[in-house]
């Protein structure tokens, strides 16, 4: 069974930066999707950034230009570089991954329920 573990969450001031990391016990970039989700109390868990076959494909509008997702398949690692952090970025951030049946599958079209493997989450707190 694939296991995911996040790290890098911290408390920072607005305008600061953090890098979140997710390590998978076993993984390959081929025929796969990986993603960072985030969730705050009372809100739905939302996809922040998604990769397909190891390459970035989608960012939620609110983080475009500030966040960068990257995947190192050889090292089974998924990173999220977060710059110019704002209080509204505060959330628990989750790493997610899934394999797909066809390479033609659009990872950007997948929802929360489509991702089979999940980490436990890491807390990001941004203060003004």
mmCIF file with all atom_site columns, C-alpha atoms in Angstrom, residues 19-114:
data_model
loop_
_atom_site.group_PDB
_atom_site.id
_atom_site.type_symbol
_atom_site.label_atom_id
_atom_site.label_alt_id
_atom_site.label_comp_id
_atom_site.label_asym_id
_atom_site.label_entity_id
_atom_site.label_seq_id
_atom_site.pdbx_PDB_ins_code
_atom_site.Cartn_x
_atom_site.Cartn_y
_atom_site.Cartn_z
_atom_site.occupancy
_atom_site.B_iso_or_equiv
_atom_site.pdbx_formal_charge
_atom_site.auth_seq_id
_atom_site.auth_comp_id
_atom_site.auth_asym_id
_atom_site.auth_atom_id
_atom_site.pdbx_PDB_model_num
ATOM 1  C CA . UNK A 1 19  ? 8.045   24.739 1.210   1.00 0.00 ? 19  UNK A CA 1
ATOM 2  C CA . UNK A 1 20  ? 5.883   21.710 1.875   1.00 0.00 ? 20  UNK A CA 1
ATOM 3  C CA . UNK A 1 21  ? 7.187   18.248 1.064   1.00 0.00 ? 21  UNK A CA 1
ATOM 4  C CA . UNK A 1 22  ? 5.434   14.937 0.552   1.00 0.00 ? 22  UNK A CA 1
ATOM 5  C CA . UNK A 1 23  ? 7.299   11.654 0.439   1.00 0.00 ? 23  UNK A CA 1
ATOM 6  C CA . UNK A 1 24  ? 5.755   8.481  -0.926  1.00 0.00 ? 24  UNK A CA 1
ATOM 7  C CA . UNK A 1 25  ? 6.840   5.043  0.199   1.00 0.00 ? 25  UNK A CA 1
ATOM 8  C CA . UNK A 1 26  ? 6.667   3.764  -3.376  1.00 0.00 ? 26  UNK A CA 1
ATOM 9  C CA . UNK A 1 27  ? 5.707   5.650  -6.515  1.00 0.00 ? 27  UNK A CA 1
ATOM 10 C CA . UNK A 1 28  ? 6.187   6.163  -10.231 1.00 0.00 ? 28  UNK A CA 1
ATOM 11 C CA . UNK A 1 29  ? 5.268   9.209  -12.284 1.00 0.00 ? 29  UNK A CA 1
ATOM 12 C CA . UNK A 1 30  ? 3.861   7.253  -15.213 1.00 0.00 ? 30  UNK A CA 1
ATOM 13 C CA . UNK A 1 31  ? 0.062   7.019  -15.441 1.00 0.00 ? 31  UNK A CA 1
ATOM 14 C CA . UNK A 1 32  ? -0.394  8.952  -12.226 1.00 0.00 ? 32  UNK A CA 1
ATOM 15 C CA . UNK A 1 33  ? -1.730  12.121 -10.652 1.00 0.00 ? 33  UNK A CA 1
ATOM 16 C CA . UNK A 1 34  ? -0.510  13.829 -7.497  1.00 0.00 ? 34  UNK A CA 1
ATOM 17 C CA . UNK A 1 35  ? -1.916  16.878 -5.774  1.00 0.00 ? 35  UNK A CA 1
ATOM 18 C CA . UNK A 1 36  ? -1.845  19.221 -2.816  1.00 0.00 ? 36  UNK A CA 1
ATOM 19 C CA . UNK A 1 37  ? -5.207  19.905 -1.189  1.00 0.00 ? 37  UNK A CA 1
ATOM 20 C CA . UNK A 1 38  ? -6.000  22.240 1.684   1.00 0.00 ? 38  UNK A CA 1
ATOM 21 C CA . UNK A 1 39  ? -8.847  22.549 4.160   1.00 0.00 ? 39  UNK A CA 1
ATOM 22 C CA . UNK A 1 40  ? -9.932  25.006 6.855   1.00 0.00 ? 40  UNK A CA 1
ATOM 23 C CA . UNK A 1 41  ? -12.618 24.389 9.507   1.00 0.00 ? 41  UNK A CA 1
ATOM 24 C CA . UNK A 1 42  ? -16.099 24.551 8.009   1.00 0.00 ? 42  UNK A CA 1
ATOM 25 C CA . UNK A 1 43  ? -14.803 24.634 4.437   1.00 0.00 ? 43  UNK A CA 1
ATOM 26 C CA . UNK A 1 44  ? -14.612 22.010 1.709   1.00 0.00 ? 44  UNK A CA 1
ATOM 27 C CA . UNK A 1 45  ? -11.234 20.519 0.962   1.00 0.00 ? 45  UNK A CA 1
ATOM 28 C CA . UNK A 1 46  ? -9.956  22.123 -2.237  1.00 0.00 ? 46  UNK A CA 1
ATOM 29 C CA . UNK A 1 47  ? -7.255  21.177 -4.708  1.00 0.00 ? 47  UNK A CA 1
ATOM 30 C CA . UNK A 1 48  ? -4.419  23.699 -4.654  1.00 0.00 ? 48  UNK A CA 1
ATOM 31 C CA . UNK A 1 49  ? -2.149  22.249 -7.344  1.00 0.00 ? 49  UNK A CA 1
ATOM 32 C CA . UNK A 1 50  ? -2.068  19.038 -9.389  1.00 0.00 ? 50  UNK A CA 1
ATOM 33 C CA . UNK A 1 51  ? 0.559   17.149 -11.370 1.00 0.00 ? 51  UNK A CA 1
ATOM 34 C CA . UNK A 1 52  ? 0.131   14.600 -14.144 1.00 0.00 ? 52  UNK A CA 1
ATOM 35 C CA . UNK A 1 53  ? 2.848   12.071 -14.912 1.00 0.00 ? 53  UNK A CA 1
ATOM 36 C CA . UNK A 1 54  ? 5.217   14.174 -12.836 1.00 0.00 ? 54  UNK A CA 1
ATOM 37 C CA . UNK A 1 55  ? 4.477   17.518 -14.509 1.00 0.00 ? 55  UNK A CA 1
ATOM 38 C CA . UNK A 1 56  ? 2.438   20.470 -13.151 1.00 0.00 ? 56  UNK A CA 1
ATOM 39 C CA . UNK A 1 57  ? -0.959  20.851 -14.793 1.00 0.00 ? 57  UNK A CA 1
ATOM 40 C CA . UNK A 1 58  ? -3.342  22.888 -12.658 1.00 0.00 ? 58  UNK A CA 1
ATOM 41 C CA . UNK A 1 59  ? -3.343  25.587 -9.958  1.00 0.00 ? 59  UNK A CA 1
ATOM 42 C CA . UNK A 1 60  ? -6.322  27.037 -8.163  1.00 0.00 ? 60  UNK A CA 1
ATOM 43 C CA . UNK A 1 61  ? -6.745  30.686 -9.177  1.00 0.00 ? 61  UNK A CA 1
ATOM 44 C CA . UNK A 1 62  ? -6.027  32.051 -5.718  1.00 0.00 ? 62  UNK A CA 1
ATOM 45 C CA . UNK A 1 63  ? -2.432  30.727 -5.709  1.00 0.00 ? 63  UNK A CA 1
ATOM 46 C CA . UNK A 1 64  ? -1.389  31.268 -9.333  1.00 0.00 ? 64  UNK A CA 1
ATOM 47 C CA . UNK A 1 65  ? 1.868   33.173 -9.503  1.00 0.00 ? 65  UNK A CA 1
ATOM 48 C CA . UNK A 1 66  ? 2.646   32.492 -5.840  1.00 0.00 ? 66  UNK A CA 1
ATOM 49 C CA . UNK A 1 67  ? 2.759   28.692 -5.466  1.00 0.00 ? 67  UNK A CA 1
ATOM 50 C CA . UNK A 1 68  ? 4.789   26.187 -7.473  1.00 0.00 ? 68  UNK A CA 1
ATOM 51 C CA . UNK A 1 69  ? 4.271   22.429 -7.433  1.00 0.00 ? 69  UNK A CA 1
ATOM 52 C CA . UNK A 1 70  ? 7.084   20.092 -8.426  1.00 0.00 ? 70  UNK A CA 1
ATOM 53 C CA . UNK A 1 71  ? 7.549   16.339 -8.435  1.00 0.00 ? 71  UNK A CA 1
ATOM 54 C CA . UNK A 1 72  ? 10.698  14.264 -8.315  1.00 0.00 ? 72  UNK A CA 1
ATOM 55 C CA . UNK A 1 73  ? 9.549   10.788 -9.292  1.00 0.00 ? 73  UNK A CA 1
ATOM 56 C CA . UNK A 1 74  ? 12.976  9.253  -8.817  1.00 0.00 ? 74  UNK A CA 1
ATOM 57 C CA . UNK A 1 75  ? 12.893  10.284 -5.169  1.00 0.00 ? 75  UNK A CA 1
ATOM 58 C CA . UNK A 1 76  ? 9.145   9.800  -4.692  1.00 0.00 ? 76  UNK A CA 1
ATOM 59 C CA . UNK A 1 77  ? 8.780   13.414 -3.578  1.00 0.00 ? 77  UNK A CA 1
ATOM 60 C CA . UNK A 1 78  ? 6.168   16.114 -4.210  1.00 0.00 ? 78  UNK A CA 1
ATOM 61 C CA . UNK A 1 79  ? 6.909   19.701 -3.138  1.00 0.00 ? 79  UNK A CA 1
ATOM 62 C CA . UNK A 1 80  ? 4.807   22.835 -2.891  1.00 0.00 ? 80  UNK A CA 1
ATOM 63 C CA . UNK A 1 81  ? 6.769   26.087 -2.831  1.00 0.00 ? 81  UNK A CA 1
ATOM 64 C CA . UNK A 1 82  ? 4.550   28.786 -1.340  1.00 0.00 ? 82  UNK A CA 1
ATOM 65 C CA . UNK A 1 83  ? 5.560   32.443 -1.680  1.00 0.00 ? 83  UNK A CA 1
ATOM 66 C CA . UNK A 1 84  ? 3.941   35.690 -0.547  1.00 0.00 ? 84  UNK A CA 1
ATOM 67 C CA . UNK A 1 85  ? 1.794   33.799 1.927   1.00 0.00 ? 85  UNK A CA 1
ATOM 68 C CA . UNK A 1 86  ? -1.411  35.465 3.107   1.00 0.00 ? 86  UNK A CA 1
ATOM 69 C CA . UNK A 1 87  ? -3.676  34.742 6.094   1.00 0.00 ? 87  UNK A CA 1
ATOM 70 C CA . UNK A 1 88  ? -6.240  33.171 3.762   1.00 0.00 ? 88  UNK A CA 1
ATOM 71 C CA . UNK A 1 89  ? -3.650  30.520 2.895   1.00 0.00 ? 89  UNK A CA 1
ATOM 72 C CA . UNK A 1 90  ? -3.850  29.186 6.453   1.00 0.00 ? 90  UNK A CA 1
ATOM 73 C CA . UNK A 1 91  ? -5.092  25.596 6.340   1.00 0.00 ? 91  UNK A CA 1
ATOM 74 C CA . UNK A 1 92  ? -4.189  21.986 6.803   1.00 0.00 ? 92  UNK A CA 1
ATOM 75 C CA . UNK A 1 93  ? -2.423  20.930 3.623   1.00 0.00 ? 93  UNK A CA 1
ATOM 76 C CA . UNK A 1 94  ? -2.768  17.351 2.394   1.00 0.00 ? 94  UNK A CA 1
ATOM 77 C CA . UNK A 1 95  ? -0.770  15.370 -0.128  1.00 0.00 ? 95  UNK A CA 1
ATOM 78 C CA . UNK A 1 96  ? -2.800  13.083 -2.400  1.00 0.00 ? 96  UNK A CA 1
ATOM 79 C CA . UNK A 1 97  ? -1.981  10.627 -5.171  1.00 0.00 ? 97  UNK A CA 1
ATOM 80 C CA . UNK A 1 98  ? -3.601  8.117  -7.468  1.00 0.00 ? 98  UNK A CA 1
ATOM 81 C CA . UNK A 1 99  ? -2.797  5.911  -10.433 1.00 0.00 ? 99  UNK A CA 1
ATOM 82 C CA . UNK A 1 100 ? -4.965  6.136  -13.560 1.00 0.00 ? 100 UNK A CA 1
ATOM 83 C CA . UNK A 1 101 ? -6.035  3.487  -16.045 1.00 0.00 ? 101 UNK A CA 1
ATOM 84 C CA . UNK A 1 102 ? -5.204  5.545  -19.120 1.00 0.00 ? 102 UNK A CA 1
ATOM 85 C CA . UNK A 1 103 ? -2.455  8.075  -19.744 1.00 0.00 ? 103 UNK A CA 1
ATOM 86 C CA . UNK A 1 104 ? -5.124  10.189 -21.473 1.00 0.00 ? 104 UNK A CA 1
ATOM 87 C CA . UNK A 1 105 ? -6.887  10.779 -18.144 1.00 0.00 ? 105 UNK A CA 1
ATOM 88 C CA . UNK A 1 106 ? -6.945  14.491 -17.310 1.00 0.00 ? 106 UNK A CA 1
ATOM 89 C CA . UNK A 1 107 ? -5.631  14.767 -13.756 1.00 0.00 ? 107 UNK A CA 1
ATOM 90 C CA . UNK A 1 108 ? -6.918  18.318 -13.546 1.00 0.00 ? 108 UNK A CA 1
ATOM 91 C CA . UNK A 1 109 ? -10.479 17.047 -13.897 1.00 0.00 ? 109 UNK A CA 1
ATOM 92 C CA . UNK A 1 110 ? -10.261 14.740 -10.882 1.00 0.00 ? 110 UNK A CA 1
ATOM 93 C CA . UNK A 1 111 ? -11.934 15.561 -7.594  1.00 0.00 ? 111 UNK A CA 1
ATOM 94 C CA . UNK A 1 112 ? -11.159 14.699 -3.993  1.00 0.00 ? 112 UNK A CA 1
ATOM 95 C CA . UNK A 1 113 ? -12.900 11.325 -4.211  1.00 0.00 ? 113 UNK A CA 1
ATOM 96 C CA . UNK A 1 114 ? -10.772 10.286 -7.181  1.00 0.00 ? 114 UNK A CA 1
#
